[in-house]
Amino acid sequence: MKREDKQAIIDNLADIIKQYPNFYITDTAGLTVDNTTKLRRLCFNKGVKMRVAKNSLIRKAMEKVGNGYEGIFDALKGTSAIMFSETGNVPAKIIKEFRKTSDKPILKGAYIETAIFLGDNQLDTLAKIKSKNELIGEVIGLLQSPARNVISALQSGGGKLAGIVKTLSERPN
């Protein structure tokens, strides 16, 4: 591979790394062409970009971006595929779903926002991470719940009060 080609790959990877706050490094070695195609299609359908590149080029792209990726360099061994995502838990869910029919891909490492996760044993933890939007939705739901209780109490109390007034007014003096 020519130096210009390598530099183009590094630049492309660096641009993608800058664009996405989350990425997973996986081992896809040994997957058949059919399974690789299925994995790529699953990633595409879930909004995840998947790229395969040499570890040295991935490392140089991370160094070019320079955002504290040193901790994940240990995961860059063997064959590596990178899964980029806007949401931190989506690639983990894809890997878990795909593993129902295959023993790969294996999680080597993940960079979520600013946290680094190394090893396949982190997959369940990563799948349970909630996205920002899910957390915001939960907080809003929790904040709205007391207000709903007050409103429903006032509405039901108003109905009771109206019923009492009506009963009292219909009673003979």
PDB file of C-alpha atoms in Angstrom:
ATOM      1  CA  MET A   1       0.000   0.000   0.000  1.00  0.00           C
ATOM      2  CA  LYS A   2       1.364   3.413  -0.925  1.00  0.00           C
ATOM      3  CA  ARG A   3       2.013   6.093   1.642  1.00  0.00           C
ATOM      4  CA  GLU A   4      -0.676   8.333   0.078  1.00  0.00           C
ATOM      5  CA  ASP A   5      -3.236   5.538   0.366  1.00  0.00           C
ATOM      6  CA  LYS A   6      -2.373   4.977   4.025  1.00  0.00           C
ATOM      7  CA  GLN A   7      -2.607   8.690   4.731  1.00  0.00           C
ATOM      8  CA  ALA A   8      -6.035   8.830   3.053  1.00  0.00           C
ATOM      9  CA  ILE A   9      -7.252   5.966   5.270  1.00  0.00           C
ATOM     10  CA  ILE A  10      -5.845   7.660   8.392  1.00  0.00           C
ATOM     11  CA  ASP A  11      -7.513  10.965   7.469  1.00  0.00           C
ATOM     12  CA  ASN A  12     -10.831   9.230   6.759  1.00  0.00           C
ATOM     13  CA  LEU A  13     -10.741   7.337  10.071  1.00  0.00           C
ATOM     14  CA  ALA A  14      -9.763  10.496  11.971  1.00  0.00           C
ATOM     15  CA  ASP A  15     -12.735  12.343  10.475  1.00  0.00           C
ATOM     16  CA  ILE A  16     -15.108   9.554  11.495  1.00  0.00           C
ATOM     17  CA  ILE A  17     -13.612   9.396  15.019  1.00  0.00           C
ATOM     18  CA  LYS A  18     -14.168  13.157  15.382  1.00  0.00           C
ATOM     19  CA  GLN A  19     -17.754  12.784  14.175  1.00  0.00           C
ATOM     20  CA  TYR A  20     -18.835   9.997  16.551  1.00  0.00           C
ATOM     21  CA  PRO A  21     -18.501  10.142  20.358  1.00  0.00           C
ATOM     22  CA  ASN A  22     -18.630   6.340  20.688  1.00  0.00           C
ATOM     23  CA  PHE A  23     -16.807   3.496  19.001  1.00  0.00           C
ATOM     24  CA  TYR A  24     -16.192  -0.194  19.587  1.00  0.00           C
ATOM     25  CA  ILE A  25     -13.159  -2.162  18.452  1.00  0.00           C
ATOM     26  CA  THR A  26     -14.088  -5.747  17.665  1.00  0.00           C
ATOM     27  CA  ASP A  27     -12.453  -8.917  16.400  1.00  0.00           C
ATOM     28  CA  THR A  28     -14.259 -10.217  13.326  1.00  0.00           C
ATOM     29  CA  ALA A  29     -11.530 -12.629  12.175  1.00  0.00           C
ATOM     30  CA  GLY A  30     -12.920 -15.934  11.034  1.00  0.00           C
ATOM     31  CA  LEU A  31     -16.350 -14.647  10.052  1.00  0.00           C
ATOM     32  CA  THR A  32     -17.520 -15.952   6.711  1.00  0.00           C
ATOM     33  CA  VAL A  33     -18.263 -13.498   3.921  1.00  0.00           C
ATOM     34  CA  ASP A  34     -21.972 -14.208   4.388  1.00  0.00           C
ATOM     35  CA  ASN A  35     -21.815 -13.499   8.136  1.00  0.00           C
ATOM     36  CA  THR A  36     -19.732 -10.359   7.596  1.00  0.00           C
ATOM     37  CA  THR A  37     -22.330  -9.110   5.131  1.00  0.00           C
ATOM     38  CA  LYS A  38     -25.113  -9.837   7.640  1.00  0.00           C
ATOM     39  CA  LEU A  39     -23.205  -7.985  10.373  1.00  0.00           C
ATOM     40  CA  ARG A  40     -22.604  -4.975   8.120  1.00  0.00           C
ATOM     41  CA  ARG A  41     -26.283  -4.916   7.125  1.00  0.00           C
ATOM     42  CA  LEU A  42     -27.369  -5.108  10.778  1.00  0.00           C
ATOM     43  CA  CYS A  43     -25.013  -2.230  11.613  1.00  0.00           C
ATOM     44  CA  PHE A  44     -26.317  -0.156   8.700  1.00  0.00           C
ATOM     45  CA  ASN A  45     -29.944  -0.727   9.715  1.00  0.00           C
ATOM     46  CA  LYS A  46     -29.188   0.425  13.290  1.00  0.00           C
ATOM     47  CA  GLY A  47     -27.251   3.547  12.204  1.00  0.00           C
ATOM     48  CA  VAL A  48     -23.795   2.173  13.076  1.00  0.00           C
ATOM     49  CA  LYS A  49     -20.812   2.651  10.764  1.00  0.00           C
ATOM     50  CA  MET A  50     -18.463  -0.302  10.543  1.00  0.00           C
ATOM     51  CA  ARG A  51     -14.930  -0.010   9.175  1.00  0.00           C
ATOM     52  CA  VAL A  52     -12.080  -2.515   8.933  1.00  0.00           C
ATOM     53  CA  ALA A  53      -8.515  -1.210   8.931  1.00  0.00           C
ATOM     54  CA  LYS A  54      -5.017  -2.113  10.022  1.00  0.00           C
ATOM     55  CA  ASN A  55      -4.345  -1.543  13.714  1.00  0.00           C
ATOM     56  CA  SER A  56      -1.425   0.777  12.983  1.00  0.00           C
ATOM     57  CA  LEU A  57      -3.649   2.996  10.818  1.00  0.00           C
ATOM     58  CA  ILE A  58      -6.393   3.041  13.457  1.00  0.00           C
ATOM     59  CA  ARG A  59      -3.846   4.022  16.094  1.00  0.00           C
ATOM     60  CA  LYS A  60      -2.419   6.812  13.925  1.00  0.00           C
ATOM     61  CA  ALA A  61      -5.927   8.132  13.285  1.00  0.00           C
ATOM     62  CA  MET A  62      -6.616   8.197  17.035  1.00  0.00           C
ATOM     63  CA  GLU A  63      -3.287   9.924  17.673  1.00  0.00           C
ATOM     64  CA  LYS A  64      -4.146  12.467  14.988  1.00  0.00           C
ATOM     65  CA  VAL A  65      -7.445  13.271  16.717  1.00  0.00           C
ATOM     66  CA  GLY A  66      -5.632  13.331  20.074  1.00  0.00           C
ATOM     67  CA  ASN A  67      -8.558  12.998  22.448  1.00  0.00           C
ATOM     68  CA  GLY A  68      -7.155  10.725  25.145  1.00  0.00           C
ATOM     69  CA  TYR A  69      -7.475   7.406  23.315  1.00  0.00           C
ATOM     70  CA  GLU A  70      -4.201   5.994  24.685  1.00  0.00           C
ATOM     71  CA  GLY A  71      -6.014   3.607  27.015  1.00  0.00           C
ATOM     72  CA  ILE A  72      -7.668   1.788  24.135  1.00  0.00           C
ATOM     73  CA  PHE A  73      -4.420   1.189  22.216  1.00  0.00           C
ATOM     74  CA  ASP A  74      -4.076  -2.148  24.076  1.00  0.00           C
ATOM     75  CA  ALA A  75      -7.141  -3.414  22.201  1.00  0.00           C
ATOM     76  CA  LEU A  76      -5.463  -2.898  18.835  1.00  0.00           C
ATOM     77  CA  LYS A  77      -4.154  -6.418  18.311  1.00  0.00           C
ATOM     78  CA  GLY A  78      -5.082  -8.978  15.683  1.00  0.00           C
ATOM     79  CA  THR A  79      -7.819  -8.224  13.186  1.00  0.00           C
ATOM     80  CA  SER A  80      -9.827  -5.133  14.080  1.00  0.00           C
ATOM     81  CA  ALA A  81     -13.137  -3.740  12.923  1.00  0.00           C
ATOM     82  CA  ILE A  82     -14.436  -0.465  14.337  1.00  0.00           C
ATOM     83  CA  MET A  83     -18.119   0.220  14.938  1.00  0.00           C
ATOM     84  CA  PHE A  84     -18.994   3.932  15.233  1.00  0.00           C
ATOM     85  CA  SER A  85     -22.256   5.065  16.810  1.00  0.00           C
ATOM     86  CA  GLU A  86     -24.040   8.153  18.113  1.00  0.00           C
ATOM     87  CA  THR A  87     -25.563   6.105  20.936  1.00  0.00           C
ATOM     88  CA  GLY A  88     -23.223   4.280  23.301  1.00  0.00           C
ATOM     89  CA  ASN A  89     -25.176   1.051  23.738  1.00  0.00           C
ATOM     90  CA  VAL A  90     -26.275   0.304  20.157  1.00  0.00           C
ATOM     91  CA  PRO A  91     -23.088  -1.519  18.999  1.00  0.00           C
ATOM     92  CA  ALA A  92     -23.135  -3.674  22.152  1.00  0.00           C
ATOM     93  CA  LYS A  93     -26.737  -4.643  21.445  1.00  0.00           C
ATOM     94  CA  ILE A  94     -25.815  -5.448  17.830  1.00  0.00           C
ATOM     95  CA  ILE A  95     -22.926  -7.655  18.953  1.00  0.00           C
ATOM     96  CA  LYS A  96     -25.136  -9.491  21.475  1.00  0.00           C
ATOM     97  CA  GLU A  97     -27.873  -9.987  18.881  1.00  0.00           C
ATOM     98  CA  PHE A  98     -25.415 -11.213  16.253  1.00  0.00           C
ATOM     99  CA  ARG A  99     -23.799 -13.635  18.699  1.00  0.00           C
ATOM    100  CA  LYS A 100     -27.020 -15.585  18.949  1.00  0.00           C
ATOM    101  CA  THR A 101     -26.050 -17.159  15.607  1.00  0.00           C
ATOM    102  CA  SER A 102     -22.253 -16.775  15.635  1.00  0.00           C
ATOM    103  CA  ASP A 103     -19.400 -16.695  18.148  1.00  0.00           C
ATOM    104  CA  LYS A 104     -17.997 -13.471  16.680  1.00  0.00           C
ATOM    105  CA  PRO A 105     -17.554 -10.499  16.784  1.00  0.00           C
ATOM    106  CA  ILE A 106     -15.638 -10.348  20.025  1.00  0.00           C
ATOM    107  CA  LEU A 107     -15.414  -7.014  21.827  1.00  0.00           C
ATOM    108  CA  LYS A 108     -11.802  -5.935  22.269  1.00  0.00           C
ATOM    109  CA  GLY A 109     -12.479  -2.435  23.563  1.00  0.00           C
ATOM    110  CA  ALA A 110     -14.915   0.467  23.521  1.00  0.00           C
ATOM    111  CA  TYR A 111     -14.685   4.235  23.876  1.00  0.00           C
ATOM    112  CA  ILE A 112     -17.964   5.697  25.166  1.00  0.00           C
ATOM    113  CA  GLU A 113     -17.960   9.505  25.457  1.00  0.00           C
ATOM    114  CA  THR A 114     -14.770   9.650  27.561  1.00  0.00           C
ATOM    115  CA  ALA A 115     -14.809   6.232  29.247  1.00  0.00           C
ATOM    116  CA  ILE A 116     -12.757   3.273  28.038  1.00  0.00           C
ATOM    117  CA  PHE A 117     -13.942  -0.325  28.383  1.00  0.00           C
ATOM    118  CA  LEU A 118     -11.536  -3.181  27.608  1.00  0.00           C
ATOM    119  CA  GLY A 119     -12.401  -6.817  27.092  1.00  0.00           C
ATOM    120  CA  ASP A 120     -15.329  -8.907  25.977  1.00  0.00           C
ATOM    121  CA  ASN A 121     -16.532  -9.235  29.583  1.00  0.00           C
ATOM    122  CA  GLN A 122     -17.696  -5.584  29.406  1.00  0.00           C
ATOM    123  CA  LEU A 123     -20.315  -6.331  26.731  1.00  0.00           C
ATOM    124  CA  ASP A 124     -23.266  -6.770  29.123  1.00  0.00           C
ATOM    125  CA  THR A 125     -22.357  -3.567  30.956  1.00  0.00           C
ATOM    126  CA  LEU A 126     -22.164  -1.647  27.685  1.00  0.00           C
ATOM    127  CA  ALA A 127     -25.501  -3.010  26.479  1.00  0.00           C
ATOM    128  CA  LYS A 128     -27.173  -1.704  29.656  1.00  0.00           C
ATOM    129  CA  ILE A 129     -25.776   1.834  29.362  1.00  0.00           C
ATOM    130  CA  LYS A 130     -28.560   4.322  28.739  1.00  0.00           C
ATOM    131  CA  SER A 131     -28.259   7.019  26.125  1.00  0.00           C
ATOM    132  CA  LYS A 132     -28.529  10.713  26.966  1.00  0.00           C
ATOM    133  CA  ASN A 133     -32.017  10.857  25.465  1.00  0.00           C
ATOM    134  CA  GLU A 134     -33.178   7.861  27.530  1.00  0.00           C
ATOM    135  CA  LEU A 135     -31.848   9.459  30.716  1.00  0.00           C
ATOM    136  CA  ILE A 136     -33.436  12.826  29.901  1.00  0.00           C
ATOM    137  CA  GLY A 137     -36.751  11.064  29.227  1.00  0.00           C
ATOM    138  CA  GLU A 138     -36.596   9.308  32.597  1.00  0.00           C
ATOM    139  CA  VAL A 139     -35.809  12.546  34.449  1.00  0.00           C
ATOM    140  CA  ILE A 140     -38.668  14.357  32.714  1.00  0.00           C
ATOM    141  CA  GLY A 141     -41.009  11.471  33.539  1.00  0.00           C
ATOM    142  CA  LEU A 142     -39.972  11.603  37.185  1.00  0.00           C
ATOM    143  CA  LEU A 143     -40.449  15.364  37.313  1.00  0.00           C
ATOM    144  CA  GLN A 144     -43.883  15.168  35.687  1.00  0.00           C
ATOM    145  CA  SER A 145     -45.167  12.401  37.923  1.00  0.00           C
ATOM    146  CA  PRO A 146     -45.697  14.521  41.106  1.00  0.00           C
ATOM    147  CA  ALA A 147     -47.408  17.237  39.065  1.00  0.00           C
ATOM    148  CA  ARG A 148     -49.758  14.639  37.555  1.00  0.00           C
ATOM    149  CA  ASN A 149     -50.600  13.327  41.019  1.00  0.00           C
ATOM    150  CA  VAL A 150     -51.475  16.820  42.272  1.00  0.00           C
ATOM    151  CA  ILE A 151     -53.621  17.569  39.222  1.00  0.00           C
ATOM    152  CA  SER A 152     -55.487  14.278  39.434  1.00  0.00           C
ATOM    153  CA  ALA A 153     -56.057  14.788  43.169  1.00  0.00           C
ATOM    154  CA  LEU A 154     -57.448  18.261  42.525  1.00  0.00           C
ATOM    155  CA  GLN A 155     -59.668  17.003  39.736  1.00  0.00           C
ATOM    156  CA  SER A 156     -61.019  14.101  41.765  1.00  0.00           C
ATOM    157  CA  GLY A 157     -61.351  16.305  44.837  1.00  0.00           C
ATOM    158  CA  GLY A 158     -63.255  18.870  42.774  1.00  0.00           C
ATOM    159  CA  GLY A 159     -65.669  16.191  41.628  1.00  0.00           C
ATOM    160  CA  LYS A 160     -66.218  15.039  45.205  1.00  0.00           C
ATOM    161  CA  LEU A 161     -66.758  18.600  46.377  1.00  0.00           C
ATOM    162  CA  ALA A 162     -69.265  19.251  43.605  1.00  0.00           C
ATOM    163  CA  GLY A 163     -71.101  16.044  44.537  1.00  0.00           C
ATOM    164  CA  ILE A 164     -71.276  17.057  48.215  1.00  0.00           C
ATOM    165  CA  VAL A 165     -72.567  20.537  47.331  1.00  0.00           C
ATOM    166  CA  LYS A 166     -75.199  19.072  45.021  1.00  0.00           C
ATOM    167  CA  THR A 167     -76.314  16.578  47.671  1.00  0.00           C
ATOM    168  CA  LEU A 168     -76.530  19.319  50.301  1.00  0.00           C
ATOM    169  CA  SER A 169     -78.491  21.597  47.996  1.00  0.00           C
ATOM    170  CA  GLU A 170     -80.995  18.889  47.150  1.00  0.00           C
ATOM    171  CA  ARG A 171     -81.580  18.031  50.799  1.00  0.00           C
ATOM    172  CA  PRO A 172     -84.716  19.475  52.304  1.00  0.00           C
ATOM    173  CA  ASN A 173     -84.056  22.012  55.027  1.00  0.00           C
TER     174      ASN A 173
END
